[in-house]
mmCIF file of C-alpha atoms and ligand atoms in Angstrom:
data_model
loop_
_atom_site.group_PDB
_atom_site.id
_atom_site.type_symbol
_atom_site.label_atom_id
_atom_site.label_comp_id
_atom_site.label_asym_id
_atom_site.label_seq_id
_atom_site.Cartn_x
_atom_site.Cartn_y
_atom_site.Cartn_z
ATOM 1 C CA UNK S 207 -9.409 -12.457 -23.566
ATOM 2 C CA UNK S 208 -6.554 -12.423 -25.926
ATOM 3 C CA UNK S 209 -7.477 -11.762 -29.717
ATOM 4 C CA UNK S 210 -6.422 -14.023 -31.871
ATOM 5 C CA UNK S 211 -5.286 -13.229 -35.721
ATOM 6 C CA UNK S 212 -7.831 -14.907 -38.530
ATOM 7 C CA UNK S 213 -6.477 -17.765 -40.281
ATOM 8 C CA UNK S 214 -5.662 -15.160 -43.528
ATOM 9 C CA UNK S 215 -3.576 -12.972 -41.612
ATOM 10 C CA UNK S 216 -1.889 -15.611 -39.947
ATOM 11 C CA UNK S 217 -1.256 -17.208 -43.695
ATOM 12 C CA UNK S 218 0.063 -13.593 -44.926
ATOM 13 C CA UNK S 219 1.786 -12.773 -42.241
ATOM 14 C CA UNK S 220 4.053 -15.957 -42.942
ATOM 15 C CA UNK S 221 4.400 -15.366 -46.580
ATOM 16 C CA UNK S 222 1.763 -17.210 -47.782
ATOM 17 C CA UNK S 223 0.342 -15.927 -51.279
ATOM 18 C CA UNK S 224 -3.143 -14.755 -51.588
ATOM 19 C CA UNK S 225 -3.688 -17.826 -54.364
ATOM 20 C CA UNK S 226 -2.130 -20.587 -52.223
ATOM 21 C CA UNK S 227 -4.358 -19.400 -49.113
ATOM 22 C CA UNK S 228 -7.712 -20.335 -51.679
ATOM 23 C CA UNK S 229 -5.766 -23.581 -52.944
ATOM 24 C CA UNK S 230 -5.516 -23.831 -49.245
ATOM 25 C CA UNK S 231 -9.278 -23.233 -48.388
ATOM 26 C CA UNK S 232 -10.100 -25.217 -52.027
ATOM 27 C CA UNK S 233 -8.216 -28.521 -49.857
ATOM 28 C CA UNK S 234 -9.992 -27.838 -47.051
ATOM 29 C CA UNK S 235 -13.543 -27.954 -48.527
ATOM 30 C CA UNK S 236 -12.631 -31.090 -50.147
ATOM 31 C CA UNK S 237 -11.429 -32.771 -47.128
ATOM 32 C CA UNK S 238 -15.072 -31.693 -45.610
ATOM 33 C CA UNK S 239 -16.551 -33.472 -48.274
ATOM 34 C CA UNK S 240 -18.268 -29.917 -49.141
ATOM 35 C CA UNK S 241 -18.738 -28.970 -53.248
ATOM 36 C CA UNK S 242 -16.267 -26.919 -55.235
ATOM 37 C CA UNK S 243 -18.653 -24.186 -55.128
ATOM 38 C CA UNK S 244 -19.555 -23.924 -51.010
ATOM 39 C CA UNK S 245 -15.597 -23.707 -50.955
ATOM 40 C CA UNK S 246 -16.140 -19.580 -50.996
ATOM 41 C CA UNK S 247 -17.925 -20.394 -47.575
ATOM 42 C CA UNK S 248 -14.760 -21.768 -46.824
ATOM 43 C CA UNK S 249 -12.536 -18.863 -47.615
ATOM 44 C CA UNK S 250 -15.066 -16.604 -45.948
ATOM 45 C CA UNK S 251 -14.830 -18.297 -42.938
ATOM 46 C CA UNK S 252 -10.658 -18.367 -42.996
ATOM 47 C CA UNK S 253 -10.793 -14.385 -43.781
ATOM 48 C CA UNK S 254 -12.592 -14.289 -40.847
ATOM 49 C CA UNK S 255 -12.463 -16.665 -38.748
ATOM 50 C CA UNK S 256 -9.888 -16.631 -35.726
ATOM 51 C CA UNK S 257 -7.126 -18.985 -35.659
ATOM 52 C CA UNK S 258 -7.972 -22.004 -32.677
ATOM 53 C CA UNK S 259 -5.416 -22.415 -30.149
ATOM 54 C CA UNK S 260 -4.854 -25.812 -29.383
ATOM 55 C CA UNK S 261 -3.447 -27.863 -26.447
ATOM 56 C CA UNK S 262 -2.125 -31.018 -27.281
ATOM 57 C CA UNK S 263 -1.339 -33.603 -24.073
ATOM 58 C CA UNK S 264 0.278 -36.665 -24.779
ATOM 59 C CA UNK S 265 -0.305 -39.081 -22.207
ATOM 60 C CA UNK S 266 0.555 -43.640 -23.218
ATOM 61 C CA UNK S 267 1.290 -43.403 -26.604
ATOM 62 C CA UNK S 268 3.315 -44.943 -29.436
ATOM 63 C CA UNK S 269 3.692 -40.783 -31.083
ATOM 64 C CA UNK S 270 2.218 -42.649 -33.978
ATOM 65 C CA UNK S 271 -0.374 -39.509 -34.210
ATOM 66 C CA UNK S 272 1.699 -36.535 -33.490
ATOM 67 C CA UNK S 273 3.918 -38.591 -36.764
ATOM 68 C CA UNK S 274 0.531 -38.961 -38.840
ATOM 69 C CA UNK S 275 -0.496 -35.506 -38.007
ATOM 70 C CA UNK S 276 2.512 -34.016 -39.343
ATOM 71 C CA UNK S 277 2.417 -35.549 -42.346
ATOM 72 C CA UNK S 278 -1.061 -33.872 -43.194
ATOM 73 C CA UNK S 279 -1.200 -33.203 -46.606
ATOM 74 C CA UNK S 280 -4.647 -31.569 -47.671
ATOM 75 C CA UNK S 281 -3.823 -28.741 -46.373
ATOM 76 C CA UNK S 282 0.128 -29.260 -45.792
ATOM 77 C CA UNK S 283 1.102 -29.389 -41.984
ATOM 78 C CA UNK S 284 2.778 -26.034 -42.012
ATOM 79 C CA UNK S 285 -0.371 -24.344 -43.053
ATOM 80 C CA UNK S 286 -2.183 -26.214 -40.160
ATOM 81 C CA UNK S 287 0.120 -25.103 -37.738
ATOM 82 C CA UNK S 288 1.167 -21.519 -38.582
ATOM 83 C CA UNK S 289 -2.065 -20.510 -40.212
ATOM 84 C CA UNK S 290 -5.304 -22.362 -39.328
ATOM 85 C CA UNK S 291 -4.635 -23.311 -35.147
ATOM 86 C CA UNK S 292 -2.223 -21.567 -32.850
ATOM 87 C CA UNK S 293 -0.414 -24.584 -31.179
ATOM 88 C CA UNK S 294 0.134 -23.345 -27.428
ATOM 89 C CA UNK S 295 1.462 -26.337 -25.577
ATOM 90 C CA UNK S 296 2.744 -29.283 -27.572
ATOM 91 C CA UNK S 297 5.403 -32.070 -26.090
ATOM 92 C CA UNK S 298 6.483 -33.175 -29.321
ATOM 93 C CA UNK S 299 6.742 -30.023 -31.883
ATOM 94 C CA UNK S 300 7.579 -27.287 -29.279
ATOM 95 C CA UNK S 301 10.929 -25.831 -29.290
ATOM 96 C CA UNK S 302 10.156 -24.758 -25.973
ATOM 97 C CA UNK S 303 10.690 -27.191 -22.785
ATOM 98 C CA UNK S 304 10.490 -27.735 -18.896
ATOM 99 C CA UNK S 305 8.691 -24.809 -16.502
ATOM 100 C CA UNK S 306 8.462 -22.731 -19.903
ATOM 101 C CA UNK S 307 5.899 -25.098 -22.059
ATOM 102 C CA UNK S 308 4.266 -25.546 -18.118
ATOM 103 C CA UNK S 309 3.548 -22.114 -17.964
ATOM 104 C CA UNK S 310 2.521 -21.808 -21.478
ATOM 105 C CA UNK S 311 -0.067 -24.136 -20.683
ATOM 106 C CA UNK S 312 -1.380 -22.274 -17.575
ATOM 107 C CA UNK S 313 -1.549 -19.232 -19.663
ATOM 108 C CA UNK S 314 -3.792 -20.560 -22.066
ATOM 109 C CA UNK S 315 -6.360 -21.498 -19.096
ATOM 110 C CA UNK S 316 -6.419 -17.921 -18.716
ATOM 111 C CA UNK S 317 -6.267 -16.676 -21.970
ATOM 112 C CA UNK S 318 -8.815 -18.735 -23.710
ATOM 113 C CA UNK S 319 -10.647 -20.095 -21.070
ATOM 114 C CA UNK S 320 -13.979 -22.173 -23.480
ATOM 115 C CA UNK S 321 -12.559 -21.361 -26.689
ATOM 116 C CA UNK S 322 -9.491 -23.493 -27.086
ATOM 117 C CA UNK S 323 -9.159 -27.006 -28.730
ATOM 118 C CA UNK S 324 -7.578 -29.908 -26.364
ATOM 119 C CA UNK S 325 -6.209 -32.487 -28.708
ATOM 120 C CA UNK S 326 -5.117 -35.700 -26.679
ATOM 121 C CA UNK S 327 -3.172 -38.709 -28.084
ATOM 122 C CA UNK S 328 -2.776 -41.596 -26.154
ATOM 123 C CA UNK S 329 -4.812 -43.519 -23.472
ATOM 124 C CA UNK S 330 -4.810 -42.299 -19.453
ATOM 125 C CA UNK S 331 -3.839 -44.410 -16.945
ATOM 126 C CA UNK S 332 -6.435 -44.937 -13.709
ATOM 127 C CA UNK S 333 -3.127 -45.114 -11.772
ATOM 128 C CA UNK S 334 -1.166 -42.907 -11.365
ATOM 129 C CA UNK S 335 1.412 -44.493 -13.713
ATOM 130 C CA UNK S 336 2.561 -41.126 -15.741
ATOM 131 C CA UNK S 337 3.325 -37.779 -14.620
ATOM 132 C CA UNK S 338 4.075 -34.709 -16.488
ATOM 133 C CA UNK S 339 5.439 -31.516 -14.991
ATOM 134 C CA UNK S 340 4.586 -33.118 -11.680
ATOM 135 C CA UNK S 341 0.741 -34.131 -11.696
ATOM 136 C CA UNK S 342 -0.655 -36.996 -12.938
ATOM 137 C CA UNK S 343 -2.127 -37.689 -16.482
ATOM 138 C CA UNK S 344 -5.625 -38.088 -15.255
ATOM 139 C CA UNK S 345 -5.303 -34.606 -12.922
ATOM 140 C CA UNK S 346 -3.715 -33.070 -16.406
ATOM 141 C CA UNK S 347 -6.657 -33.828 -18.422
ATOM 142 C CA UNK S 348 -9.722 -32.995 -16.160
ATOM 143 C CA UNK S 349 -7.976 -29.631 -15.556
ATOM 144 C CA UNK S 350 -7.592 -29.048 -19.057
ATOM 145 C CA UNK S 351 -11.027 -30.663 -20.110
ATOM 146 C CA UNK S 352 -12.478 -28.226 -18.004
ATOM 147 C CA UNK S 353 -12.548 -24.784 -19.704
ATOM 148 C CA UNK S 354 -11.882 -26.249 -23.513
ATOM 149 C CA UNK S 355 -14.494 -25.668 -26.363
ATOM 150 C CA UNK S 356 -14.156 -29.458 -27.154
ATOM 151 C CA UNK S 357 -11.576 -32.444 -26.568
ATOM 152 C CA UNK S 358 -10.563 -34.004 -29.482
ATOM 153 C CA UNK S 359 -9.273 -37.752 -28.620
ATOM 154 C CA UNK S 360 -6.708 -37.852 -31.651
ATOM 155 C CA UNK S 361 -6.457 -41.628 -32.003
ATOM 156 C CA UNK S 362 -7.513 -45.090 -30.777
ATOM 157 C CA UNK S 363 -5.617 -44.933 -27.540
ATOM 158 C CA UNK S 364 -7.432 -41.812 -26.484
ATOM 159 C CA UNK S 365 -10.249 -42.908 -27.694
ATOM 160 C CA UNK S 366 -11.340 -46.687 -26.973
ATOM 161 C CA UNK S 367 -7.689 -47.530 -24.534
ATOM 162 C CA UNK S 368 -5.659 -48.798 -27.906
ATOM 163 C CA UNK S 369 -2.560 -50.858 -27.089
ATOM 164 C CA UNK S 370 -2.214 -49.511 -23.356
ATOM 165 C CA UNK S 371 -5.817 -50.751 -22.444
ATOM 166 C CA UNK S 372 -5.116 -54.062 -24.447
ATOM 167 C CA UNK S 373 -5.391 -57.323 -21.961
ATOM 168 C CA UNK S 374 -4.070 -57.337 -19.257
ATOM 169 C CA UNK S 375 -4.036 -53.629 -19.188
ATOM 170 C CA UNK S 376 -1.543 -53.364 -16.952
ATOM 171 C CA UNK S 377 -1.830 -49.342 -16.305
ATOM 172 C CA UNK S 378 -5.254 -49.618 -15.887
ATOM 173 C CA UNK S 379 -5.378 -47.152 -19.216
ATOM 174 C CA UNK S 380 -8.843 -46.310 -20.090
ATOM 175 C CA UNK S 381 -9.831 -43.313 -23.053
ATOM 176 C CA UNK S 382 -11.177 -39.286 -21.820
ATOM 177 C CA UNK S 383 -14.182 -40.561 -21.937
ATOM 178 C CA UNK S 384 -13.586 -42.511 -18.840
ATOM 179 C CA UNK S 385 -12.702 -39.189 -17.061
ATOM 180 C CA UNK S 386 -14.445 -36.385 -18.196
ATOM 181 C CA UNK S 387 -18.442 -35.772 -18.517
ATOM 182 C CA UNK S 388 -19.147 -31.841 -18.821
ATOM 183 C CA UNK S 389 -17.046 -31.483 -22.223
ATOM 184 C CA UNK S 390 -17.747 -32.315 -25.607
ATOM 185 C CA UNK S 391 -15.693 -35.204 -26.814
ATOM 186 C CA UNK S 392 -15.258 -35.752 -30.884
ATOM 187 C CA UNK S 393 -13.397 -39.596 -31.493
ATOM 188 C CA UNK S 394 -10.958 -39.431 -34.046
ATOM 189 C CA UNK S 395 -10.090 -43.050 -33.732
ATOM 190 C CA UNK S 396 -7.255 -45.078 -35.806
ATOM 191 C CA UNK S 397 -3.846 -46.218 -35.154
ATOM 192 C CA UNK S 398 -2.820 -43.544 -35.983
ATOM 193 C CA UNK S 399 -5.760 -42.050 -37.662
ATOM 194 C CA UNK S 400 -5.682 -39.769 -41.066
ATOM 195 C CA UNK S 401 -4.078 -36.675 -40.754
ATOM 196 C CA UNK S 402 -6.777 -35.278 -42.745
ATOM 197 C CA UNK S 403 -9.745 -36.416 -40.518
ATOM 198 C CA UNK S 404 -7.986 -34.004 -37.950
ATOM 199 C CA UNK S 405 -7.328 -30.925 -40.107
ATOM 200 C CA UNK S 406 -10.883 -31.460 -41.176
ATOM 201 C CA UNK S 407 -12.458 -31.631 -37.984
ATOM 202 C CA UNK S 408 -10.368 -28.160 -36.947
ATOM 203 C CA UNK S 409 -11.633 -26.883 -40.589
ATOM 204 C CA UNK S 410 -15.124 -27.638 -39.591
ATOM 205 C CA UNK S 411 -15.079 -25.371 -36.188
ATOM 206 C CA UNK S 412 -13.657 -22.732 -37.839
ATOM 207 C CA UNK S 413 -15.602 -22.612 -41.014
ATOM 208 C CA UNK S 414 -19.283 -23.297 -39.193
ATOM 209 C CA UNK S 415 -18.581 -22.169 -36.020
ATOM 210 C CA UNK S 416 -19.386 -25.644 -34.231
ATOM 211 C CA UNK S 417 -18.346 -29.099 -33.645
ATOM 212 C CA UNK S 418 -19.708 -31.194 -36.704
ATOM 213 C CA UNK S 419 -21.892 -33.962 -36.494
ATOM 214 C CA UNK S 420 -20.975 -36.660 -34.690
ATOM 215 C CA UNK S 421 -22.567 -40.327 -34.275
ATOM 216 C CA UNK S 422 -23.250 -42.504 -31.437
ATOM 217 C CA UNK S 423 -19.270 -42.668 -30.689
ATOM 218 C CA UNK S 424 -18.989 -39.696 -30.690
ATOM 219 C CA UNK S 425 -17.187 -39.622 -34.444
ATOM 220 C CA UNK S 426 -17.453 -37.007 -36.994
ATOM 221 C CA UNK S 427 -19.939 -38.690 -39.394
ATOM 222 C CA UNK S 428 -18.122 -37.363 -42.537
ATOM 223 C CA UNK S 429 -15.405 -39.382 -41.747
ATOM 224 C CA UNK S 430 -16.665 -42.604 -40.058
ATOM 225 C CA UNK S 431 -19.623 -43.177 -41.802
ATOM 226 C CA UNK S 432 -18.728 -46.125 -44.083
ATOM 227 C CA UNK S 433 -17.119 -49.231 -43.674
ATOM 228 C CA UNK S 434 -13.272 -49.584 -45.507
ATOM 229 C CA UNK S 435 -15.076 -52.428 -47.063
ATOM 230 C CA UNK S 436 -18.082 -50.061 -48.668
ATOM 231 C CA UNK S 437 -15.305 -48.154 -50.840
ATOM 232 C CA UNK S 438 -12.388 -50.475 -51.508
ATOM 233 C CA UNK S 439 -10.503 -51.053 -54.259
ATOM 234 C CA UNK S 440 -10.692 -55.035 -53.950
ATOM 235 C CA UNK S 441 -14.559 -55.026 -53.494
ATOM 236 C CA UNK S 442 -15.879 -56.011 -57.363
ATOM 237 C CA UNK S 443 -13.293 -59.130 -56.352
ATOM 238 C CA UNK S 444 -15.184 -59.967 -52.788
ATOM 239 C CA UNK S 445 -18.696 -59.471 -54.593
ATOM 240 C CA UNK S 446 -17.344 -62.059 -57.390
ATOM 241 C CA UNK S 447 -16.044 -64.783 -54.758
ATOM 242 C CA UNK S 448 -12.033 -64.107 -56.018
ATOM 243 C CA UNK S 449 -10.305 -64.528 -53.021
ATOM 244 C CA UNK S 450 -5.972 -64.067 -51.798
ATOM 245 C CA UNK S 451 -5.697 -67.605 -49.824
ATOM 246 C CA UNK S 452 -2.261 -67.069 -49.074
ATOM 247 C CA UNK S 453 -0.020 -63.920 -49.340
ATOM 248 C CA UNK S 454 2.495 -64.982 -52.297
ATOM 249 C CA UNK S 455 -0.254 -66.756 -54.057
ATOM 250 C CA UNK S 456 -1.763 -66.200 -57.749
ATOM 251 C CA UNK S 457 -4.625 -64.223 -56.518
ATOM 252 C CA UNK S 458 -2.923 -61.827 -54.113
ATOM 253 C CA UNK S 459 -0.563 -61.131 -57.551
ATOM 254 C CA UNK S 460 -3.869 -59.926 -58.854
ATOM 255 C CA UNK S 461 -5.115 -58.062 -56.480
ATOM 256 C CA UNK S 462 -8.074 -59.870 -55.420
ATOM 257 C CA UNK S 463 -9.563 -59.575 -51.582
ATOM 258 C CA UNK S 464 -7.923 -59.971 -48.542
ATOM 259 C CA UNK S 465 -10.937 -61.176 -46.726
ATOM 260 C CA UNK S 466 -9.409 -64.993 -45.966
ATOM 261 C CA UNK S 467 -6.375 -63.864 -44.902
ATOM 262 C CA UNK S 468 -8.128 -61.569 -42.318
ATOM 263 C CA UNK S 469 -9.160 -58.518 -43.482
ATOM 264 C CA UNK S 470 -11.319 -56.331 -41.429
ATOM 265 C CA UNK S 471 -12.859 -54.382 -43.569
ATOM 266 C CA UNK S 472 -16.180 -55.365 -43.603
ATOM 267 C CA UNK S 473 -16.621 -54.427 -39.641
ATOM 268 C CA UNK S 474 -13.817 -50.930 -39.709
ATOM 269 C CA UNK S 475 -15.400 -47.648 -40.110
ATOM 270 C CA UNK S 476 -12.845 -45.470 -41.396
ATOM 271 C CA UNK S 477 -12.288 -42.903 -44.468
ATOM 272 C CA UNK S 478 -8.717 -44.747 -45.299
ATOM 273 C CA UNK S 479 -10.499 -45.961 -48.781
ATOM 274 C CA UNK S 480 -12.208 -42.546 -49.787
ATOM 275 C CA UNK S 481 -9.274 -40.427 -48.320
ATOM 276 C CA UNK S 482 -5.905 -42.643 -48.669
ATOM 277 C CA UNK S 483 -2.754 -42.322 -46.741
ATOM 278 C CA UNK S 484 0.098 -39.583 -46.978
ATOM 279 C CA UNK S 485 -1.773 -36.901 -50.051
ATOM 280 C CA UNK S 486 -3.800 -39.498 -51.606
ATOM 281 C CA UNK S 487 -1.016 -42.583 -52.304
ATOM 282 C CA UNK S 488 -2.212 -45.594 -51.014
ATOM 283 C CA UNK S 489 -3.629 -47.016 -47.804
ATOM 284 C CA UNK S 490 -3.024 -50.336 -46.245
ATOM 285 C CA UNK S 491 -5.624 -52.614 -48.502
ATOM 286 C CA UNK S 492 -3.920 -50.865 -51.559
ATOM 287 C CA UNK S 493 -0.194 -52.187 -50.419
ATOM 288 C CA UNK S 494 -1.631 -55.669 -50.325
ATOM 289 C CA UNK S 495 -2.251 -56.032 -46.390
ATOM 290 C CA UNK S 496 -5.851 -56.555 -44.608
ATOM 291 C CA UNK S 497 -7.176 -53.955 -43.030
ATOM 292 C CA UNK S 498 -6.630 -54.758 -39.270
ATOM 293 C CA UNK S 499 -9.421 -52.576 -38.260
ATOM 294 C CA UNK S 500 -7.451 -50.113 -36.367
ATOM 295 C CA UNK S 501 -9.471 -48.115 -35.833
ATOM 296 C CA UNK S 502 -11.945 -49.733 -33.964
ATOM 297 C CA UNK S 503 -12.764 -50.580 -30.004
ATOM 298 C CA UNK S 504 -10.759 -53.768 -28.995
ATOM 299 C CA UNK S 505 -8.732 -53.923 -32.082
ATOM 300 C CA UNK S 506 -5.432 -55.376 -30.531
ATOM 301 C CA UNK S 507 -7.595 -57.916 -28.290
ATOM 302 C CA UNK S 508 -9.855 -58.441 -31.236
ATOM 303 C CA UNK S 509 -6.642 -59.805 -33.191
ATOM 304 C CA UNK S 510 -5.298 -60.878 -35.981
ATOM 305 C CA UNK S 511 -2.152 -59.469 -34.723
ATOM 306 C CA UNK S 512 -2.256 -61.499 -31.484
ATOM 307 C CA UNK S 513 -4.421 -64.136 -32.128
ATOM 308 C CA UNK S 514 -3.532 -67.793 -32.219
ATOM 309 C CA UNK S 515 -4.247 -69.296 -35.192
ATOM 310 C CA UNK S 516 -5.564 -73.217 -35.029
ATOM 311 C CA UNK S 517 -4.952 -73.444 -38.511
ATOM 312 C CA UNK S 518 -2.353 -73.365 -40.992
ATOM 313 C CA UNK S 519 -3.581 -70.560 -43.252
ATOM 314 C CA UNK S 520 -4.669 -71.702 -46.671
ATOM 315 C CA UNK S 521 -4.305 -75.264 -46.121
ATOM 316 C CA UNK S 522 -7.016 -77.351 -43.963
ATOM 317 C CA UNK S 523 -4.471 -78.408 -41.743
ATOM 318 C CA UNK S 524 -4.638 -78.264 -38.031
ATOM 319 C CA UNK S 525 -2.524 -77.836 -36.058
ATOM 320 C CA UNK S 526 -1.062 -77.169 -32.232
ATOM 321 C CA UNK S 527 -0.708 -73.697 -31.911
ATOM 322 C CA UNK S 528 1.952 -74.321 -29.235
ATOM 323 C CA UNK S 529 3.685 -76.512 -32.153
ATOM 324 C CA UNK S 530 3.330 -73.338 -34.107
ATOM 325 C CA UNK S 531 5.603 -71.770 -31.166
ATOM 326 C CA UNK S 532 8.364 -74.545 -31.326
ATOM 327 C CA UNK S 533 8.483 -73.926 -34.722
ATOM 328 C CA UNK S 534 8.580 -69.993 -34.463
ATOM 329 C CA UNK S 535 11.723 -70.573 -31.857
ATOM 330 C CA UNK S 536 13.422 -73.070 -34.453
ATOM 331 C CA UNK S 537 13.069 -70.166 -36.920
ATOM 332 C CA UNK S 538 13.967 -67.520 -34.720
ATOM 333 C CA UNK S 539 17.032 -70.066 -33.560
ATOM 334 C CA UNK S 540 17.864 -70.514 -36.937
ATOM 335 C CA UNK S 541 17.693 -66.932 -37.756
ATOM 336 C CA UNK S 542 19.869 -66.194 -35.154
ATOM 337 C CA UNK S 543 22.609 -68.686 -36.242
ATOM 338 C CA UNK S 544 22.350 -67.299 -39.646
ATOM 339 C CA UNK S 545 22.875 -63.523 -38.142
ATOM 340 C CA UNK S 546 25.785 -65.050 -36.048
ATOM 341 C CA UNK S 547 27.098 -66.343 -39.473
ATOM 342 C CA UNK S 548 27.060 -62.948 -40.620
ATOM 343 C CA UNK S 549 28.432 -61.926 -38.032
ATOM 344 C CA UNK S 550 31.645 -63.851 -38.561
ATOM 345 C CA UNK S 551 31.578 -62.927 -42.495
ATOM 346 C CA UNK S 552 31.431 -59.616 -41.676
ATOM 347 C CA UNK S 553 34.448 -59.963 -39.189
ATOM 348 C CA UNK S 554 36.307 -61.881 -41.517
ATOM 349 C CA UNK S 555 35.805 -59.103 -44.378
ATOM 350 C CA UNK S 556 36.391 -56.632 -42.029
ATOM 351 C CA UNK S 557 39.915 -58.243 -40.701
ATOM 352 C CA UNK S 558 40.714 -58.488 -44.403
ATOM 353 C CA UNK S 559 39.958 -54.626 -44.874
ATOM 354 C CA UNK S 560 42.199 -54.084 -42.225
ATOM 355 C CA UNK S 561 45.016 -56.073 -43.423
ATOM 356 C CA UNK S 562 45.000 -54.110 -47.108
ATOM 357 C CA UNK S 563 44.938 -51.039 -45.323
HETATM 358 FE FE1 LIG I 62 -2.104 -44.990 -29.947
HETATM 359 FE FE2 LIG I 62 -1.112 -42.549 -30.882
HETATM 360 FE FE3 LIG I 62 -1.648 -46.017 -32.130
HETATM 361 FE FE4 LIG I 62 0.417 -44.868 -31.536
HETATM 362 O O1 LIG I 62 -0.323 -41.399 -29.980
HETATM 363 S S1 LIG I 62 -3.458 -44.836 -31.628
HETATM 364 S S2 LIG I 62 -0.412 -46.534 -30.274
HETATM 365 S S3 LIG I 62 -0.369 -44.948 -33.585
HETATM 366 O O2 LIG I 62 0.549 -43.084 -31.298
HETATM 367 O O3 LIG I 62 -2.009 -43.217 -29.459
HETATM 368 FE FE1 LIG I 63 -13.743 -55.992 -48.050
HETATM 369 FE FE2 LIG I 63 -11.229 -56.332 -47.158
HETATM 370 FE FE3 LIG I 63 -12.038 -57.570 -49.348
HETATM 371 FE FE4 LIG I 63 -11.680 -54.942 -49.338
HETATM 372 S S1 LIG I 63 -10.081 -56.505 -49.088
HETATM 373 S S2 LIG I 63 -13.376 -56.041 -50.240
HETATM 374 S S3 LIG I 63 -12.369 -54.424 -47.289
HETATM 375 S S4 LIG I 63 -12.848 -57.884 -47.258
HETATM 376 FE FE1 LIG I 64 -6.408 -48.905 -40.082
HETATM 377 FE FE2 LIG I 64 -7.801 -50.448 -41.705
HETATM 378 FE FE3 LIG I 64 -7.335 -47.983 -42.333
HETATM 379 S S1 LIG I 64 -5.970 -51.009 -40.547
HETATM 380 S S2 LIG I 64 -5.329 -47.592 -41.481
HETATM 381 S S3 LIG I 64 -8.556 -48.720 -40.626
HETATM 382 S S4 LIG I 64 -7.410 -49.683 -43.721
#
């Protein structure tokens, strides 16, 4: 079995400074909820521990998770990559292609047969609907599920079916739970989930030499254990009764909940209000928009997104939600004579360009 280098080598061999490698490991211990002092446990474990190579399939998928994953921030991506896993087969990020990212693959069935990581975005079709490199999704996982250390289903598609499995589910798309029994499987649900929640489950298996706790899901506990609605920002507003009725209204000016124009928050277990979005900025409830619960089972059947609404929202009026679609088309009609009026203003400005030319 091939050795691989620890995670300090790795970082030193790419020019990584001694100090930045314990801000590194400092990052890391935070995003495992551990206390400033355990992070020497963390930098133990990095100075020692091997780097964890990592397969990651991509089977029906937006590439909303390869995107969030990139954008990790605590620790950056590059350190993720280069220092902490050793990425062998990746569709999105390898420079590599055809027969040669194939092989790679096979080699890593050899190589690290029980101790690598297979990452897998996106839901699996029970037809055979997708092929990659000539098998079929389903044949691609259970081969690869096999001889892994643990499957990580990196998002909601791999996890509960997400948008594929939505109704009608056309593909039949169902997550690796519906195909594979003998391997542990950690959910990382969310669409797309936290970068973080990723790095920190990777973090976890190097630094204690396990999988970390999960709960009945099957998600890491330090990350799915409260509700959004437990730690956000708008809650002292909820538990006072101060509530946005409409979106351009007085109250959602000041901030107060979301919870009658949807919000999800009290029944979405996620870290997005402990942990934020991209290093800390914001996260959806922040910017002013309800928490759709995306990162739950059923979330796209489970609306709001697609859900008919039998009322006009913030008023008690009823109405005929096939009304609501006339007057959606006389909008969109409108919109589209007002695009082809720009259309001609542009042409018109454009013809004049021309003539002064
Ligand atoms: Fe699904 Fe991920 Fe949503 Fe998209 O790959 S969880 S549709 S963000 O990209 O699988
Ligand atoms: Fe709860 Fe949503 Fe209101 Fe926040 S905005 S307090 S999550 S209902
Ligand atoms: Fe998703 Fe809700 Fe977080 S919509 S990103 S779980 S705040």
């Amino acid at each position: 079995m091939k050795r691989q280098r620890t995670v300090y080598e790795a970082a030193i061999e790419s020019g990584v400074s001694r100090r930045d490698f314990l801000k590194m490991c400092t990052a890391l211990a935070a995003t495992l909820g551990l206390e400033y002092s355990q992070s020497k446990q963390v930098v133990h474990a990095m100075e020692n521990g091997s780097r964890v190579p990592v397969v990651w399939l991509q089977f029906q998928d937006c590439t909303g998770c390869s995107e969030s994953f990139i954008r990790s921030s605590q620790p950056k991506v590059e350190s993720v990559l280069l220092d902490m896993i050793s990425l062998e087969y990746t569709e999105v990020l390898s420079a590599a292609s055809g027969q040669q990212v194939e092989d790679n693959m096979k080699q890593v069935l050899k190589d690290y047969k029980g101790k690598y990581i297979l990452a897998v975005e996106g839901s699996i079709p029970e037809d055979d609907y997708l092929a990659v490199g000539g098998k079929s999704a389903k044949e691609t996982l259970r081969e690869m599920a096999e001889d892994a250390m643990a499957v990580v289903a990196y998002g909601s598609c791999s996890s509960w079916g997400g948008i594929p499995g939505a109704n009608p589910n056309p593909t039949g798309a169902k997550p690796v739970t519906g195909f594979i029994n003998d391997t542990p499987v950690i959910l990382v649900p969310g669409c797309p989930p936290i970068a973080e929640v990723m790095t920190g489950v990777i973090a976890h298996i190097i630094t204690f030499g396990k999988l970390p706790e999960l709960d009945v899901f099957g998600r890491p506990k330090a990350f799915y254990r409260h509700r959004i609605h437990d730690k956000c920002n708008r809650r002292a507003y909820f538990d006072a009764g101060l509530f946005v009725e409409s979106f351009d209204d007085e109250g959602a000016k000041q901030g107060y909940c979301l919870y009658k124009v949807g919000c999800k928050g009290p029944t979405t277990y996620n870290s997005c209000a402990e942990m934020r979005w991209n290093g800390g900025v914001s996260y959806p409830i922040q910017s002013g928009n309800p928490c759709i619960g995306c990162s739950e089972k059923d979330f796209w059947d489970n609306g709001p997104f697609y859900t008919r609404r039998a009322k006009i929202p913030g008023t008690q009026t009823t109405i005929n939600p096939d009304a609501v679609g006339l007057g959606v088309v006389g909008l969109a009609t409108a919109g589209v004579a007002v695009h082809a009026a720009g259309t001609v203003v542009k042409k018109k400005l454009d013809d004049k360009r021309g003539e002064n030319e």
